[in-house]
PDB file of C-alpha atoms in Angstrom:
ATOM      1  CA  MET A 165       0.098  -0.149  -0.255  1.00  0.00           C
ATOM      2  CA  ASP A 166       1.186   3.302  -0.785  1.00  0.00           C
ATOM      3  CA  TRP A 167       1.301   5.893   2.038  1.00  0.00           C
ATOM      4  CA  ARG A 168       2.397   8.869   0.191  1.00  0.00           C
ATOM      5  CA  PRO A 169       0.283  11.900   0.156  1.00  0.00           C
ATOM      6  CA  GLU A 170      -1.932  12.185  -2.810  1.00  0.00           C
ATOM      7  CA  TRP A 171      -0.415  15.214  -4.129  1.00  0.00           C
ATOM      8  CA  THR A 172       3.201  13.699  -4.498  1.00  0.00           C
ATOM      9  CA  GLY A 173       1.641  11.442  -7.318  1.00  0.00           C
ATOM     10  CA  GLY A 174       0.969  14.365  -9.426  1.00  0.00           C
ATOM     11  CA  TRP A 175       4.123  16.177  -9.013  1.00  0.00           C
ATOM     12  CA  ARG A 176       4.463  16.425 -12.822  1.00  0.00           C
ATOM     13  CA  ASN A 177       1.515  18.762 -12.933  1.00  0.00           C
ATOM     14  CA  TRP A 178       2.808  21.187 -10.415  1.00  0.00           C
ATOM     15  CA  ILE A 179       6.660  21.155 -10.499  1.00  0.00           C
ATOM     16  CA  ARG A 180       6.991  23.086 -13.573  1.00  0.00           C
ATOM     17  CA  PRO A 181       4.606  26.436 -12.392  1.00  0.00           C
ATOM     18  CA  LEU A 182       6.000  25.904  -8.926  1.00  0.00           C
ATOM     19  CA  VAL A 183       9.543  26.250 -10.228  1.00  0.00           C
ATOM     20  CA  MET A 184       8.681  29.171 -12.692  1.00  0.00           C
ATOM     21  CA  SER A 185       6.729  31.030  -9.954  1.00  0.00           C
ATOM     22  CA  ILE A 186       9.668  30.699  -7.247  1.00  0.00           C
ATOM     23  CA  TYR A 187      12.047  31.864 -10.306  1.00  0.00           C
ATOM     24  CA  PHE A 188       9.858  34.908 -10.976  1.00  0.00           C
ATOM     25  CA  LEU A 189       9.576  35.786  -7.274  1.00  0.00           C
ATOM     26  CA  VAL A 190      13.506  35.480  -7.152  1.00  0.00           C
ATOM     27  CA  LEU A 191      13.714  37.914 -10.105  1.00  0.00           C
ATOM     28  CA  VAL A 192      11.353  40.462  -8.928  1.00  0.00           C
ATOM     29  CA  ILE A 193      13.566  40.669  -5.616  1.00  0.00           C
ATOM     30  CA  ALA A 194      16.880  40.519  -7.342  1.00  0.00           C
ATOM     31  CA  LEU A 195      16.271  43.327 -10.184  1.00  0.00           C
ATOM     32  CA  PRO A 196      15.354  45.903  -8.083  1.00  0.00           C
ATOM     33  CA  LEU A 197      18.296  44.937  -5.583  1.00  0.00           C
ATOM     34  CA  CYS A 198      20.721  44.981  -8.909  1.00  0.00           C
ATOM     35  CA  VAL A 199      19.162  48.558  -9.640  1.00  0.00           C
ATOM     36  CA  TRP A 200      19.692  50.004  -6.254  1.00  0.00           C
ATOM     37  CA  GLU A 201      23.381  48.680  -6.361  1.00  0.00           C
ATOM     38  CA  LEU A 202      23.692  50.642  -9.795  1.00  0.00           C
ATOM     39  CA  GLN A 203      22.476  54.077  -8.069  1.00  0.00           C
ATOM     40  CA  LYS A 204      24.323  53.500  -5.079  1.00  0.00           C
ATOM     41  CA  ASN A 205      27.749  53.184  -6.704  1.00  0.00           C
ATOM     42  CA  GLY A 206      27.087  56.026  -9.458  1.00  0.00           C
ATOM     43  CA  VAL A 207      26.835  53.603 -12.263  1.00  0.00           C
ATOM     44  CA  GLN A 208      30.283  52.842 -12.859  1.00  0.00           C
ATOM     45  CA  LEU A 209      31.268  51.226 -16.118  1.00  0.00           C
ATOM     46  CA  HIS A 210      32.163  48.033 -14.296  1.00  0.00           C
ATOM     47  CA  LEU A 211      28.725  47.933 -12.652  1.00  0.00           C
ATOM     48  CA  GLN A 212      27.105  48.581 -16.086  1.00  0.00           C
ATOM     49  CA  ALA A 213      28.649  45.561 -17.437  1.00  0.00           C
ATOM     50  CA  TRP A 214      27.497  43.428 -14.451  1.00  0.00           C
ATOM     51  CA  PHE A 215      24.089  44.899 -14.740  1.00  0.00           C
ATOM     52  CA  VAL A 216      24.165  43.809 -18.288  1.00  0.00           C
ATOM     53  CA  GLY A 217      25.508  40.526 -17.776  1.00  0.00           C
ATOM     54  CA  GLY A 218      23.070  39.870 -15.239  1.00  0.00           C
ATOM     55  CA  LEU A 219      20.145  40.382 -17.637  1.00  0.00           C
ATOM     56  CA  PHE A 220      21.377  37.770 -19.763  1.00  0.00           C
ATOM     57  CA  VAL A 221      21.895  35.385 -16.781  1.00  0.00           C
ATOM     58  CA  MET A 222      18.367  35.869 -15.899  1.00  0.00           C
ATOM     59  CA  MET A 223      17.465  34.985 -19.635  1.00  0.00           C
ATOM     60  CA  ALA A 224      19.662  31.844 -19.625  1.00  0.00           C
ATOM     61  CA  ILE A 225      18.901  30.321 -16.427  1.00  0.00           C
ATOM     62  CA  PRO A 226      14.772  29.706 -16.912  1.00  0.00           C
ATOM     63  CA  ILE A 227      15.284  28.308 -20.267  1.00  0.00           C
ATOM     64  CA  SER A 228      17.834  25.735 -19.085  1.00  0.00           C
ATOM     65  CA  LEU A 229      15.503  25.247 -15.922  1.00  0.00           C
ATOM     66  CA  TRP A 230      12.699  24.333 -18.392  1.00  0.00           C
ATOM     67  CA  GLY A 231      14.643  22.293 -20.357  1.00  0.00           C
ATOM     68  CA  ILE A 232      15.790  20.252 -17.186  1.00  0.00           C
ATOM     69  CA  LEU A 233      12.257  20.138 -16.040  1.00  0.00           C
ATOM     70  CA  GLN A 234      10.735  18.892 -19.357  1.00  0.00           C
ATOM     71  CA  HIS A 235      13.532  15.720 -18.902  1.00  0.00           C
ATOM     72  CA  LEU A 236      12.353  15.330 -15.431  1.00  0.00           C
ATOM     73  CA  VAL A 237       8.319  15.329 -16.370  1.00  0.00           C
ATOM     74  CA  ASN A 238       9.079  13.066 -19.342  1.00  0.00           C
ATOM     75  CA  TYR A 239      11.581  10.903 -17.559  1.00  0.00           C
ATOM     76  CA  THR A 240      11.108   7.873 -20.057  1.00  0.00           C
ATOM     77  CA  GLN A 241      14.587   7.002 -20.721  1.00  0.00           C
ATOM     78  CA  PRO A 242      16.570   7.239 -17.491  1.00  0.00           C
ATOM     79  CA  PHE A 243      19.824   5.655 -18.643  1.00  0.00           C
ATOM     80  CA  LEU A 244      20.081   8.794 -21.383  1.00  0.00           C
ATOM     81  CA  GLN A 245      18.229  11.402 -19.386  1.00  0.00           C
ATOM     82  CA  ARG A 246      20.198  11.316 -16.245  1.00  0.00           C
ATOM     83  CA  TYR A 247      23.287  12.607 -18.369  1.00  0.00           C
ATOM     84  CA  ILE A 248      21.353  15.023 -20.502  1.00  0.00           C
ATOM     85  CA  ILE A 249      20.202  16.562 -17.142  1.00  0.00           C
ATOM     86  CA  ARG A 250      23.316  16.757 -15.565  1.00  0.00           C
ATOM     87  CA  ILE A 251      24.877  18.383 -18.865  1.00  0.00           C
ATOM     88  CA  LEU A 252      22.070  20.723 -18.781  1.00  0.00           C
ATOM     89  CA  TRP A 253      22.867  22.275 -15.233  1.00  0.00           C
ATOM     90  CA  MET A 254      26.174  23.431 -16.897  1.00  0.00           C
ATOM     91  CA  VAL A 255      24.402  26.747 -18.201  1.00  0.00           C
ATOM     92  CA  PRO A 256      22.963  28.081 -14.679  1.00  0.00           C
ATOM     93  CA  ILE A 257      26.444  27.091 -12.985  1.00  0.00           C
ATOM     94  CA  TYR A 258      28.336  28.764 -15.558  1.00  0.00           C
ATOM     95  CA  ALA A 259      26.217  31.522 -16.015  1.00  0.00           C
ATOM     96  CA  LEU A 260      25.878  32.346 -12.120  1.00  0.00           C
ATOM     97  CA  ASN A 261      29.684  31.622 -11.961  1.00  0.00           C
ATOM     98  CA  ALA A 262      30.485  34.389 -14.591  1.00  0.00           C
ATOM     99  CA  TRP A 263      27.926  37.037 -13.159  1.00  0.00           C
ATOM    100  CA  PHE A 264      29.188  36.594  -9.599  1.00  0.00           C
ATOM    101  CA  ALA A 265      33.062  36.625 -10.534  1.00  0.00           C
ATOM    102  CA  LEU A 266      32.368  39.729 -12.538  1.00  0.00           C
ATOM    103  CA  ARG A 267      30.881  41.445  -9.577  1.00  0.00           C
ATOM    104  CA  PHE A 268      33.440  40.122  -6.730  1.00  0.00           C
ATOM    105  CA  PRO A 269      36.586  39.433  -8.796  1.00  0.00           C
ATOM    106  CA  ASP A 270      38.683  39.035  -5.552  1.00  0.00           C
ATOM    107  CA  GLU A 271      36.215  35.817  -4.959  1.00  0.00           C
ATOM    108  CA  ALA A 272      36.456  34.357  -8.618  1.00  0.00           C
ATOM    109  CA  ILE A 273      39.181  31.831  -8.017  1.00  0.00           C
ATOM    110  CA  TYR A 274      36.902  29.926  -5.435  1.00  0.00           C
ATOM    111  CA  LEU A 275      33.787  30.257  -8.125  1.00  0.00           C
ATOM    112  CA  ASP A 276      36.077  29.302 -10.644  1.00  0.00           C
ATOM    113  CA  THR A 277      37.381  26.025  -8.855  1.00  0.00           C
ATOM    114  CA  LEU A 278      33.535  24.777  -8.537  1.00  0.00           C
ATOM    115  CA  ARG A 279      33.005  25.456 -12.075  1.00  0.00           C
ATOM    116  CA  GLU A 280      36.048  23.547 -13.407  1.00  0.00           C
ATOM    117  CA  CYS A 281      35.187  20.774 -11.241  1.00  0.00           C
ATOM    118  CA  TYR A 282      31.773  20.811 -12.922  1.00  0.00           C
ATOM    119  CA  GLU A 283      33.206  20.999 -16.177  1.00  0.00           C
ATOM    120  CA  ALA A 284      34.971  17.907 -15.926  1.00  0.00           C
ATOM    121  CA  TYR A 285      32.067  16.382 -14.396  1.00  0.00           C
ATOM    122  CA  VAL A 286      30.110  17.395 -17.410  1.00  0.00           C
ATOM    123  CA  ILE A 287      32.721  15.916 -19.738  1.00  0.00           C
ATOM    124  CA  TYR A 288      32.392  12.456 -18.060  1.00  0.00           C
ATOM    125  CA  ASN A 289      28.819  12.562 -18.560  1.00  0.00           C
ATOM    126  CA  PHE A 290      28.755  13.590 -21.995  1.00  0.00           C
ATOM    127  CA  PHE A 291      31.144  10.629 -22.685  1.00  0.00           C
ATOM    128  CA  ALA A 292      28.730   8.512 -20.608  1.00  0.00           C
ATOM    129  CA  TYR A 293      25.872   9.824 -22.767  1.00  0.00           C
ATOM    130  CA  LEU A 294      27.322   8.760 -25.924  1.00  0.00           C
ATOM    131  CA  MET A 295      28.360   5.374 -24.602  1.00  0.00           C
ATOM    132  CA  SER A 296      24.954   4.691 -23.522  1.00  0.00           C
ATOM    133  CA  PHE A 297      23.237   5.778 -26.640  1.00  0.00           C
ATOM    134  CA  LEU A 298      25.384   3.701 -28.926  1.00  0.00           C
ATOM    135  CA  ARG A 299      25.018   0.562 -26.694  1.00  0.00           C
ATOM    136  CA  SER A 300      21.129   0.935 -26.867  1.00  0.00           C
ATOM    137  CA  GLU A 301      21.377   1.157 -30.778  1.00  0.00           C
ATOM    138  CA  PHE A 302      24.074  -1.465 -31.067  1.00  0.00           C
ATOM    139  CA  SER A 303      23.839  -4.388 -28.366  1.00  0.00           C
ATOM    140  CA  ARG A 304      27.386  -5.491 -29.686  1.00  0.00           C
ATOM    141  CA  LEU A 305      29.057  -2.285 -30.210  1.00  0.00           C
ATOM    142  CA  GLU A 306      32.372  -3.520 -30.524  1.00  0.00           C
ATOM    143  CA  HIS A 307      31.457  -6.016 -33.059  1.00  0.00           C
ATOM    144  CA  HIS A 308      29.674  -3.485 -35.011  1.00  0.00           C
ATOM    145  CA  LEU A 309      32.893  -1.185 -35.104  1.00  0.00           C
ATOM    146  CA  GLU A 310      35.212  -4.095 -36.301  1.00  0.00           C
ATOM    147  CA  LEU A 311      32.618  -4.795 -39.276  1.00  0.00           C
ATOM    148  CA  LYS A 312      32.363  -1.105 -40.184  1.00  0.00           C
ATOM    149  CA  GLN A 313      36.290  -0.605 -40.504  1.00  0.00           C
ATOM    150  CA  SER A 314      39.282  -2.423 -39.272  1.00  0.00           C
ATOM    151  CA  SER A 315      41.214   0.621 -38.084  1.00  0.00           C
ATOM    152  CA  VAL A 316      40.640   4.219 -37.297  1.00  0.00           C
ATOM    153  CA  LYS A 317      43.130   7.144 -38.555  1.00  0.00           C
ATOM    154  CA  HIS A 318      43.968   9.961 -36.292  1.00  0.00           C
ATOM    155  CA  ILE A 319      42.713  13.448 -37.182  1.00  0.00           C
ATOM    156  CA  ILE A 320      45.303  16.248 -38.512  1.00  0.00           C
ATOM    157  CA  PRO A 321      47.797  17.138 -37.067  1.00  0.00           C
ATOM    158  CA  PHE A 322      48.144  13.485 -35.461  1.00  0.00           C
ATOM    159  CA  CYS A 323      47.575  11.558 -38.871  1.00  0.00           C
ATOM    160  CA  CYS A 324      50.993  10.854 -39.045  1.00  0.00           C
ATOM    161  CA  LEU A 325      50.607   8.380 -35.860  1.00  0.00           C
ATOM    162  CA  PRO A 326      49.855   4.651 -36.462  1.00  0.00           C
ATOM    163  CA  SER A 327      46.046   3.879 -36.808  1.00  0.00           C
ATOM    164  CA  TRP A 328      44.073   2.330 -34.050  1.00  0.00           C
ATOM    165  CA  GLU A 329      42.514  -0.934 -34.187  1.00  0.00           C
ATOM    166  CA  SER A 330      38.845  -0.767 -34.304  1.00  0.00           C
ATOM    167  CA  GLY A 331      36.314  -2.472 -32.041  1.00  0.00           C
ATOM    168  CA  GLU A 332      37.101  -2.795 -28.186  1.00  0.00           C
ATOM    169  CA  LYS A 333      40.643  -1.331 -28.348  1.00  0.00           C
ATOM    170  CA  PHE A 334      39.549   1.756 -29.944  1.00  0.00           C
ATOM    171  CA  LEU A 335      36.813   2.252 -27.291  1.00  0.00           C
ATOM    172  CA  THR A 336      39.186   1.701 -24.806  1.00  0.00           C
ATOM    173  CA  HIS A 337      41.442   4.450 -26.202  1.00  0.00           C
ATOM    174  CA  CYS A 338      38.401   6.788 -26.359  1.00  0.00           C
ATOM    175  CA  LYS A 339      37.792   5.950 -22.745  1.00  0.00           C
ATOM    176  CA  HIS A 340      41.433   6.701 -21.654  1.00  0.00           C
ATOM    177  CA  GLY A 341      41.672   9.905 -23.491  1.00  0.00           C
ATOM    178  CA  ALA A 342      38.161  11.376 -22.441  1.00  0.00           C
ATOM    179  CA  LEU A 343      38.598  10.275 -18.561  1.00  0.00           C
ATOM    180  CA  GLN A 344      42.083  11.440 -18.121  1.00  0.00           C
ATOM    181  CA  TYR A 345      40.787  15.009 -18.548  1.00  0.00           C
ATOM    182  CA  THR A 346      38.021  14.550 -16.065  1.00  0.00           C
ATOM    183  CA  VAL A 347      40.943  13.533 -13.433  1.00  0.00           C
ATOM    184  CA  ILE A 348      43.574  15.995 -14.460  1.00  0.00           C
ATOM    185  CA  ARG A 349      41.078  19.228 -14.599  1.00  0.00           C
ATOM    186  CA  PRO A 350      39.892  18.733 -11.022  1.00  0.00           C
ATOM    187  CA  ILE A 351      43.746  18.167  -9.867  1.00  0.00           C
ATOM    188  CA  THR A 352      45.238  21.300 -11.816  1.00  0.00           C
ATOM    189  CA  THR A 353      41.947  23.469 -10.627  1.00  0.00           C
ATOM    190  CA  ILE A 354      42.789  22.428  -6.676  1.00  0.00           C
ATOM    191  CA  ILE A 355      46.563  23.187  -7.493  1.00  0.00           C
ATOM    192  CA  ALA A 356      45.694  26.644  -8.982  1.00  0.00           C
ATOM    193  CA  LEU A 357      43.554  27.609  -6.147  1.00  0.00           C
ATOM    194  CA  ILE A 358      46.490  26.682  -3.772  1.00  0.00           C
ATOM    195  CA  CYS A 359      49.070  28.690  -5.921  1.00  0.00           C
ATOM    196  CA  ALA A 360      46.416  31.702  -5.934  1.00  0.00           C
ATOM    197  CA  LEU A 361      46.049  31.651  -2.019  1.00  0.00           C
ATOM    198  CA  ALA A 362      49.894  31.393  -1.695  1.00  0.00           C
ATOM    199  CA  GLY A 363      50.375  34.132  -4.161  1.00  0.00           C
ATOM    200  CA  VAL A 364      52.088  32.581  -6.983  1.00  0.00           C
ATOM    201  CA  TYR A 365      49.651  31.769  -9.471  1.00  0.00           C
ATOM    202  CA  ASP A 366      49.787  35.319 -11.363  1.00  0.00           C
ATOM    203  CA  GLU A 367      46.851  34.433 -13.878  1.00  0.00           C
ATOM    204  CA  GLY A 368      47.165  35.778 -17.480  1.00  0.00           C
ATOM    205  CA  HIS A 369      51.049  36.405 -17.393  1.00  0.00           C
ATOM    206  CA  PHE A 370      53.243  33.932 -19.116  1.00  0.00           C
ATOM    207  CA  SER A 371      56.381  33.215 -16.978  1.00  0.00           C
ATOM    208  CA  PHE A 372      58.168  30.545 -16.058  1.00  0.00           C
ATOM    209  CA  LYS A 373      58.324  31.941 -12.474  1.00  0.00           C
ATOM    210  CA  ASN A 374      54.199  31.756 -11.934  1.00  0.00           C
ATOM    211  CA  ALA A 375      52.244  28.189 -11.686  1.00  0.00           C
ATOM    212  CA  TRP A 376      49.590  29.566 -14.211  1.00  0.00           C
ATOM    213  CA  THR A 377      51.939  28.893 -17.133  1.00  0.00           C
ATOM    214  CA  TYR A 378      52.472  25.688 -16.055  1.00  0.00           C
ATOM    215  CA  ILE A 379      49.066  24.809 -15.459  1.00  0.00           C
ATOM    216  CA  VAL A 380      47.511  26.095 -18.431  1.00  0.00           C
ATOM    217  CA  VAL A 381      50.461  24.105 -20.592  1.00  0.00           C
ATOM    218  CA  ILE A 382      49.383  20.909 -18.648  1.00  0.00           C
ATOM    219  CA  ASN A 383      45.437  21.458 -19.308  1.00  0.00           C
ATOM    220  CA  ASN A 384      45.874  22.224 -22.864  1.00  0.00           C
ATOM    221  CA  VAL A 385      47.834  19.041 -23.426  1.00  0.00           C
ATOM    222  CA  SER A 386      44.974  17.257 -21.713  1.00  0.00           C
ATOM    223  CA  GLN A 387      42.426  18.789 -23.783  1.00  0.00           C
ATOM    224  CA  ILE A 388      44.418  18.139 -26.914  1.00  0.00           C
ATOM    225  CA  VAL A 389      44.675  14.252 -25.666  1.00  0.00           C
ATOM    226  CA  SER A 390      41.029  14.316 -24.841  1.00  0.00           C
ATOM    227  CA  ASN A 391      39.963  15.951 -28.296  1.00  0.00           C
ATOM    228  CA  SER A 392      42.245  14.437 -30.570  1.00  0.00           C
ATOM    229  CA  PHE A 393      42.465  10.814 -29.032  1.00  0.00           C
ATOM    230  CA  ALA A 394      38.940  10.165 -27.658  1.00  0.00           C
TER     231      ALA A 394
END
C-alpha cells in the first residue's frame, strides 16, 4: 500500500509552475536590488557590465531550467536522460559563476574552482551519454565497429601516427582519452587555488616563475589528448 500523500503522485503537474513561480519571485526581488546597487555606486562602468550580464543570466537560467524540468517530467529514458540533465545544469552554473565573478573579482578563484570541477564532471557525463546511446542502438558495439572498419586513423595533425585497431581497443583508447581530462582538470584546478592563495599563481601572465603558465600548458595538453585521441 502506498502511504504517500495524494499530491505527491501528480508532481509532474505542479513542479513546472512551482519552479517558474519561485524563479519569478526571485527575479522580482533581485532586479530592484541590482538597480539599487547601480544607483548607490554611481553607475560605474564595471557595474554597468555586471548589470547587463545579469540580464543575460536571467534569460539563460529559465530556459535551462525549463529544459531540465521537461526531462524530469518526461523521464521515460533514464539511462540517457540522467546524463542530459547533468549536462544542462552546466548553463546555470556557468552563468551564475561568471556573473558573481564579475561582481566579486577577488573571490573569482573560488567560484572558478567549483565551475571547472563541474566542467570535468560534465565531460564524463557526456562521454557516458554517448556510450549509453551507442550501446542502446548496437547491443554488440565493439563487433559493429570492427565490421564497419578495421582501423581508425587519427585526425590532423596527428594523422602521421599509427592507426588504432577498431572495436574494443578503439573504445578503450576513447575512454582513456576522455576520462584522463576528468581527472587532470580537478587536480590542476585545486593546485591553481592553492597557488593563488600562496600568491604565486599570477593568472594571465606567461612566465616560468608563476604557476599559471605550467597549469595552462598541462590543461591544454590534456584537452588536446581528450579531443584528438578520444
